[in-house]
Short mmCIF file of the N, C-alpha and C atoms (twelve columns), coordinates in Angstrom:
data_MODEL
# 
_entry.id   MODEL 
# 
loop_
_atom_site.group_PDB 
_atom_site.id 
_atom_site.type_symbol 
_atom_site.label_atom_id 
_atom_site.label_alt_id 
_atom_site.label_comp_id 
_atom_site.label_asym_id 
_atom_site.label_seq_id 
_atom_site.Cartn_x 
_atom_site.Cartn_y 
_atom_site.Cartn_z 
_atom_site.pdbx_PDB_model_num 
ATOM 1   N N  . MET A 1  94.633  131.466 154.577 1 
ATOM 2   C CA . MET A 1  95.725  131.275 153.610 1 
ATOM 3   C C  . MET A 1  95.494  130.000 152.764 1 
ATOM 4   N N  . ALA A 2  95.117  128.967 153.468 1 
ATOM 5   C CA . ALA A 2  94.950  127.687 152.772 1 
ATOM 6   C C  . ALA A 2  93.872  127.798 151.698 1 
ATOM 7   N N  . ALA A 3  92.796  128.514 152.077 1 
ATOM 8   C CA . ALA A 3  91.693  128.669 151.122 1 
ATOM 9   C C  . ALA A 3  92.176  129.456 149.908 1 
ATOM 10  N N  . LYS A 4  92.962  130.506 150.170 1 
ATOM 11  C CA . LYS A 4  93.469  131.327 149.072 1 
ATOM 12  C C  . LYS A 4  94.358  130.486 148.140 1 
ATOM 13  N N  . LYS A 5  95.226  129.683 148.763 1 
ATOM 14  C CA . LYS A 5  96.126  128.838 147.970 1 
ATOM 15  C C  . LYS A 5  95.313  127.912 147.075 1 
ATOM 16  N N  . LYS A 6  94.283  127.346 147.663 1 
ATOM 17  C CA . LYS A 6  93.428  126.420 146.898 1 
ATOM 18  C C  . LYS A 6  92.812  127.149 145.709 1 
ATOM 19  N N  . ALA A 7  92.385  128.383 145.980 1 
ATOM 20  C CA . ALA A 7  91.736  129.153 144.922 1 
ATOM 21  C C  . ALA A 7  92.719  129.407 143.785 1 
ATOM 22  N N  . THR A 8  93.933  129.810 144.135 1 
ATOM 23  C CA . THR A 8  94.911  130.085 143.080 1 
ATOM 24  C C  . THR A 8  95.255  128.793 142.331 1 
ATOM 25  N N  . LYS A 9  95.318  127.694 143.079 1 
ATOM 26  C CA . LYS A 9  95.629  126.413 142.442 1 
ATOM 27  C C  . LYS A 9  94.531  126.058 141.449 1 
ATOM 28  N N  . ALA A 10 93.300  126.284 141.866 1 
ATOM 29  C CA . ALA A 10 92.166  125.975 140.997 1 
ATOM 30  C C  . ALA A 10 92.253  126.823 139.733 1 
ATOM 31  N N  . LYS A 11 92.598  128.095 139.914 1 
ATOM 32  C CA . LYS A 11 92.711  129.001 138.758 1 
ATOM 33  C C  . LYS A 11 93.797  128.481 137.810 1 
ATOM 34  N N  . ALA A 12 94.903  128.074 138.399 1 
ATOM 35  C CA . ALA A 12 96.021  127.588 137.595 1 
ATOM 36  C C  . ALA A 12 95.598  126.352 136.806 1 
ATOM 37  N N  . THR A 13 94.888  125.447 137.477 1 
ATOM 38  C CA . THR A 13 94.458  124.236 136.784 1 
ATOM 39  C C  . THR A 13 93.471  124.587 135.681 1 
ATOM 40  N N  . LYS A 14 92.645  125.592 135.959 1 
ATOM 41  C CA . LYS A 14 91.675  126.000 134.939 1 
ATOM 42  C C  . LYS A 14 92.422  126.525 133.711 1 
ATOM 43  N N  . LYS A 15 93.442  127.324 133.957 1 
ATOM 44  C CA . LYS A 15 94.244  127.857 132.858 1 
ATOM 45  C C  . LYS A 15 94.844  126.704 132.054 1 
ATOM 46  N N  . LYS A 16 95.363  125.733 132.777 1 
ATOM 47  C CA . LYS A 16 95.963  124.571 132.114 1 
ATOM 48  C C  . LYS A 16 94.922  123.870 131.246 1 
ATOM 49  N N  . ALA A 17 93.734  123.765 131.808 1 
ATOM 50  C CA . ALA A 17 92.659  123.081 131.083 1 
ATOM 51  C C  . ALA A 17 92.346  123.829 129.786 1 
ATOM 52  N N  . THR A 18 92.281  125.152 129.866 1 
ATOM 53  C CA . THR A 18 91.972  125.916 128.651 1 
ATOM 54  C C  . THR A 18 93.109  125.769 127.646 1 
ATOM 55  N N  . LYS A 19 94.335  125.714 128.154 1 
ATOM 56  C CA . LYS A 19 95.476  125.532 127.259 1 
ATOM 57  C C  . LYS A 19 95.348  124.186 126.551 1 
ATOM 58  N N  . LYS A 20 94.972  123.174 127.326 1 
ATOM 59  C CA . LYS A 20 94.806  121.840 126.765 1 
ATOM 60  C C  . LYS A 20 93.750  121.870 125.673 1 
ATOM 61  N N  . LYS A 21 92.685  122.598 125.942 1 
ATOM 62  C CA . LYS A 21 91.612  122.695 124.940 1 
ATOM 63  C C  . LYS A 21 92.160  123.281 123.649 1 
ATOM 64  N N  . ALA A 22 92.984  124.305 123.810 1 
ATOM 65  C CA . ALA A 22 93.557  124.956 122.633 1 
ATOM 66  C C  . ALA A 22 94.422  123.960 121.856 1 
ATOM 67  N N  . THR A 23 95.227  123.218 122.585 1 
ATOM 68  C CA . THR A 23 96.095  122.254 121.896 1 
ATOM 69  C C  . THR A 23 95.244  121.173 121.231 1 
ATOM 70  N N  . LYS A 24 94.169  120.804 121.900 1 
ATOM 71  C CA . LYS A 24 93.278  119.792 121.313 1 
ATOM 72  C C  . LYS A 24 92.731  120.305 119.996 1 
ATOM 73  N N  . LYS A 25 92.359  121.581 119.999 1 
ATOM 74  C CA . LYS A 25 91.827  122.175 118.766 1 
ATOM 75  C C  . LYS A 25 92.889  122.131 117.679 1 
ATOM 76  N N  . LYS A 26 94.116  122.465 118.068 1 
ATOM 77  C CA . LYS A 26 95.221  122.438 117.102 1 
ATOM 78  C C  . LYS A 26 95.392  121.035 116.545 1 
ATOM 79  N N  . VAL A 27 95.366  120.083 117.447 1 
ATOM 80  C CA . VAL A 27 95.529  118.684 117.037 1 
ATOM 81  C C  . VAL A 27 94.401  118.299 116.076 1 
ATOM 82  N N  . ALA A 28 93.190  118.741 116.423 1 
ATOM 83  C CA . ALA A 28 92.044  118.421 115.577 1 
ATOM 84  C C  . ALA A 28 92.239  119.036 114.190 1 
ATOM 85  N N  . LYS A 29 92.731  120.274 114.169 1 
ATOM 86  C CA . LYS A 29 92.966  120.954 112.890 1 
ATOM 87  C C  . LYS A 29 93.986  120.177 112.072 1 
ATOM 88  N N  . LYS A 30 95.050  119.772 112.759 1 
ATOM 89  C CA . LYS A 30 96.093  119.005 112.071 1 
ATOM 90  C C  . LYS A 30 95.508  117.722 111.511 1 
ATOM 91  N N  . ALA A 31 94.687  117.081 112.328 1 
ATOM 92  C CA . ALA A 31 94.083  115.811 111.912 1 
ATOM 93  C C  . ALA A 31 93.226  116.023 110.662 1 
ATOM 94  N N  . THR A 32 92.429  117.098 110.676 1 
ATOM 95  C CA . THR A 32 91.565  117.342 109.507 1 
ATOM 96  C C  . THR A 32 92.427  117.643 108.281 1 
ATOM 97  N N  . LYS A 33 93.507  118.378 108.508 1 
ATOM 98  C CA . LYS A 33 94.405  118.683 107.396 1 
ATOM 99  C C  . LYS A 33 94.976  117.398 106.822 1 
ATOM 100 N N  . LYS A 34 95.397  116.526 107.746 1 
ATOM 101 C CA . LYS A 34 95.969  115.251 107.322 1 
ATOM 102 C C  . LYS A 34 94.934  114.460 106.537 1 
ATOM 103 N N  . ALA A 35 93.718  114.460 107.059 1 
ATOM 104 C CA . ALA A 35 92.644  113.713 106.406 1 
ATOM 105 C C  . ALA A 35 92.418  114.273 105.001 1 
ATOM 106 N N  . ALA A 36 92.414  115.588 104.915 1 
ATOM 107 C CA . ALA A 36 92.198  116.217 103.611 1 
ATOM 108 C C  . ALA A 36 93.324  115.830 102.656 1 
ATOM 109 N N  . LYS A 37 94.536  115.827 103.168 1 
ATOM 110 C CA . LYS A 37 95.684  115.455 102.344 1 
ATOM 111 C C  . LYS A 37 95.538  114.011 101.881 1 
ATOM 112 N N  . LYS A 38 95.150  113.155 102.824 1 
ATOM 113 C CA . LYS A 38 94.975  111.742 102.497 1 
ATOM 114 C C  . LYS A 38 93.934  111.594 101.397 1 
ATOM 115 N N  . LYS A 39 92.850  112.339 101.533 1 
ATOM 116 C CA . LYS A 39 91.792  112.266 100.528 1 
ATOM 117 C C  . LYS A 39 92.344  112.689 99.176  1 
ATOM 118 N N  . ALA A 40 93.127  113.751 99.184  1 
ATOM 119 C CA . ALA A 40 93.698  114.249 97.938  1 
ATOM 120 C C  . ALA A 40 94.605  113.193 97.319  1 
ATOM 121 N N  . THR A 41 95.436  112.573 98.153  1 
ATOM 122 C CA . THR A 41 96.341  111.551 97.618  1 
ATOM 123 C C  . THR A 41 95.546  110.361 97.114  1 
ATOM 124 N N  . LYS A 42 94.449  110.055 97.819  1 
ATOM 125 C CA . LYS A 42 93.609  108.937 97.381  1 
ATOM 126 C C  . LYS A 42 93.039  109.247 96.005  1 
ATOM 127 N N  . LYS A 43 92.621  110.493 95.824  1 
ATOM 128 C CA . LYS A 43 92.053  110.886 94.528  1 
ATOM 129 C C  . LYS A 43 93.108  110.705 93.443  1 
ATOM 130 N N  . VAL A 44 94.326  111.166 93.743  1 
ATOM 131 C CA . VAL A 44 95.414  111.028 92.766  1 
ATOM 132 C C  . VAL A 44 95.660  109.555 92.470  1 
ATOM 133 N N  . ALA A 45 95.681  108.766 93.539  1 
ATOM 134 C CA . ALA A 45 95.921  107.334 93.376  1 
ATOM 135 C C  . ALA A 45 94.830  106.719 92.503  1 
ATOM 136 N N  . LYS A 46 93.593  107.163 92.759  1 
ATOM 137 C CA . LYS A 46 92.472  106.638 91.968  1 
ATOM 138 C C  . LYS A 46 92.669  106.993 90.505  1 
ATOM 139 N N  . LYS A 47 93.070  108.216 90.260  1 
ATOM 140 C CA . LYS A 47 93.291  108.653 88.886  1 
ATOM 141 C C  . LYS A 47 94.361  107.791 88.244  1 
ATOM 142 N N  . LYS A 48 95.425  107.564 89.009  1 
ATOM 143 C CA . LYS A 48 96.527  106.749 88.509  1 
ATOM 144 C C  . LYS A 48 96.027  105.343 88.199  1 
ATOM 145 N N  . ALA A 49 95.198  104.835 89.099  1 
ATOM 146 C CA . ALA A 49 94.678  103.478 88.921  1 
ATOM 147 C C  . ALA A 49 93.858  103.411 87.634  1 
ATOM 148 N N  . THR A 50 93.022  104.415 87.398  1 
ATOM 149 C CA . THR A 50 92.208  104.399 86.186  1 
ATOM 150 C C  . THR A 50 93.114  104.511 84.959  1 
ATOM 151 N N  . LYS A 51 94.173  105.288 85.101  1 
ATOM 152 C CA . LYS A 51 95.115  105.412 83.994  1 
ATOM 153 C C  . LYS A 51 95.738  104.063 83.704  1 
ATOM 154 N N  . LYS A 52 96.118  103.368 84.785  1 
ATOM 155 C CA . LYS A 52 96.728  102.041 84.634  1 
ATOM 156 C C  . LYS A 52 95.753  101.113 83.927  1 
ATOM 157 N N  . LYS A 53 94.502  101.198 84.319  1 
ATOM 158 C CA . LYS A 53 93.474  100.353 83.700  1 
ATOM 159 C C  . LYS A 53 93.432  100.628 82.205  1 
ATOM 160 N N  . ALA A 54 93.504  101.895 81.862  1 
ATOM 161 C CA . ALA A 54 93.449  102.274 80.457  1 
ATOM 162 C C  . ALA A 54 94.635  101.674 79.715  1 
ATOM 163 N N  . THR A 55 95.812  101.765 80.330  1 
ATOM 164 C CA . THR A 55 96.987  101.220 79.651  1 
ATOM 165 C C  . THR A 55 96.869  99.703  79.525  1 
ATOM 166 N N  . LYS A 56 96.303  99.077  80.543  1 
ATOM 167 C CA . LYS A 56 96.102  97.628  80.485  1 
ATOM 168 C C  . LYS A 56 95.184  97.295  79.319  1 
ATOM 169 N N  . LYS A 57 94.140  98.079  79.189  1 
ATOM 170 C CA . LYS A 57 93.186  97.858  78.093  1 
ATOM 171 C C  . LYS A 57 93.913  98.014  76.761  1 
ATOM 172 N N  . LYS A 58 94.754  99.039  76.682  1 
ATOM 173 C CA . LYS A 58 95.506  99.280  75.450  1 
ATOM 174 C C  . LYS A 58 96.383  98.083  75.137  1 
ATOM 175 N N  . ALA A 59 97.057  97.594  76.193  1 
ATOM 176 C CA . ALA A 59 97.950  96.445  76.011  1 
ATOM 177 C C  . ALA A 59 97.146  95.240  75.536  1 
ATOM 178 N N  . ALA A 60 95.976  95.061  76.130  1 
ATOM 179 C CA . ALA A 60 95.125  93.927  75.743  1 
ATOM 180 C C  . ALA A 60 94.710  94.071  74.282  1 
ATOM 181 N N  . LYS A 61 94.360  95.294  73.909  1 
ATOM 182 C CA . LYS A 61 93.948  95.542  72.525  1 
ATOM 183 C C  . LYS A 61 95.093  95.212  71.581  1 
ATOM 184 N N  . LYS A 62 96.289  95.656  71.965  1 
ATOM 185 C CA . LYS A 62 97.472  95.395  71.141  1 
ATOM 186 C C  . LYS A 62 97.669  93.895  70.993  1 
ATOM 187 N N  . ALA A 63 97.536  93.192  72.118  1 
ATOM 188 C CA . ALA A 63 97.742  91.742  72.100  1 
ATOM 189 C C  . ALA A 63 96.734  91.083  71.171  1 
ATOM 190 N N  . THR A 64 95.474  91.504  71.267  1 
ATOM 191 C CA . THR A 64 94.453  90.899  70.412  1 
ATOM 192 C C  . THR A 64 94.742  91.236  68.950  1 
ATOM 193 N N  . ARG A 65 95.228  92.438  68.720  1 
ATOM 194 C CA . ARG A 65 95.563  92.833  67.356  1 
ATOM 195 C C  . ARG A 65 96.674  91.956  66.807  1 
ATOM 196 N N  . LYS A 66 97.669  91.731  67.675  1 
ATOM 197 C CA . LYS A 66 98.792  90.887  67.260  1 
ATOM 198 C C  . LYS A 66 98.288  89.490  66.912  1 
ATOM 199 N N  . LYS A 67 97.416  88.994  67.778  1 
ATOM 200 C CA . LYS A 67 96.851  87.660  67.556  1 
ATOM 201 C C  . LYS A 67 96.105  87.641  66.225  1 
ATOM 202 N N  . ALA A 68 95.323  88.665  65.986  1 
ATOM 203 C CA . ALA A 68 94.546  88.752  64.748  1 
ATOM 204 C C  . ALA A 68 95.490  88.813  63.552  1 
ATOM 205 N N  . ALA A 69 96.546  89.592  63.701  1 
ATOM 206 C CA . ALA A 69 97.521  89.740  62.620  1 
ATOM 207 C C  . ALA A 69 98.162  88.391  62.315  1 
ATOM 208 N N  . LYS A 70 98.494  87.673  63.390  1 
ATOM 209 C CA . LYS A 70 99.110  86.349  63.216  1 
ATOM 210 C C  . LYS A 70 98.142  85.433  62.467  1 
ATOM 211 N N  . LYS A 71 96.893  85.488  62.857  1 
ATOM 212 C CA . LYS A 71 95.872  84.631  62.223  1 
ATOM 213 C C  . LYS A 71 95.773  84.954  60.743  1 
ATOM 214 N N  . THR A 72 95.727  86.251  60.449  1 
ATOM 215 C CA . THR A 72 95.608  86.642  59.039  1 
ATOM 216 C C  . THR A 72 96.859  86.243  58.275  1 
ATOM 217 N N  . ALA A 73 98.009  86.342  58.935  1 
ATOM 218 C CA . ALA A 73 99.268  85.967  58.283  1 
ATOM 219 C C  . ALA A 73 99.228  84.474  57.957  1 
ATOM 220 N N  . ARG A 74 98.715  83.681  58.881  1 
ATOM 221 C CA . ARG A 74 98.624  82.240  58.671  1 
ATOM 222 C C  . ARG A 74 97.673  81.946  57.498  1 
ATOM 223 N N  . LYS A 75 96.599  82.722  57.475  1 
ATOM 224 C CA . LYS A 75 95.603  82.511  56.413  1 
ATOM 225 C C  . LYS A 75 96.227  82.821  55.051  1 
ATOM 226 N N  . LYS A 76 97.046  83.855  55.032  1 
ATOM 227 C CA . LYS A 76 97.676  84.269  53.774  1 
ATOM 228 C C  . LYS A 76 98.597  83.169  53.274  1 
ATOM 229 N N  . LYS A 77 99.243  82.497  54.182  1 
ATOM 230 C CA . LYS A 77 100.167 81.413  53.792  1 
ATOM 231 C C  . LYS A 77 99.368  80.347  53.046  1 
# 
């Protein structure tokens, strides 16, 4: 009897182990999904950052233009 009980216990633990493996796979899938999402958001963020850079450049150009305009206005005086 004892041997039989041990055998069934071993089977049960084996089943548990396979279940754990399945959950691990699920977790891994979730992790990869999360990673992919993070990458996607990073790409968007990068795009936004480059856009910001462009606007900064535009602002700088405007500022230099204003400065130039002021200089020319002074010259006209």
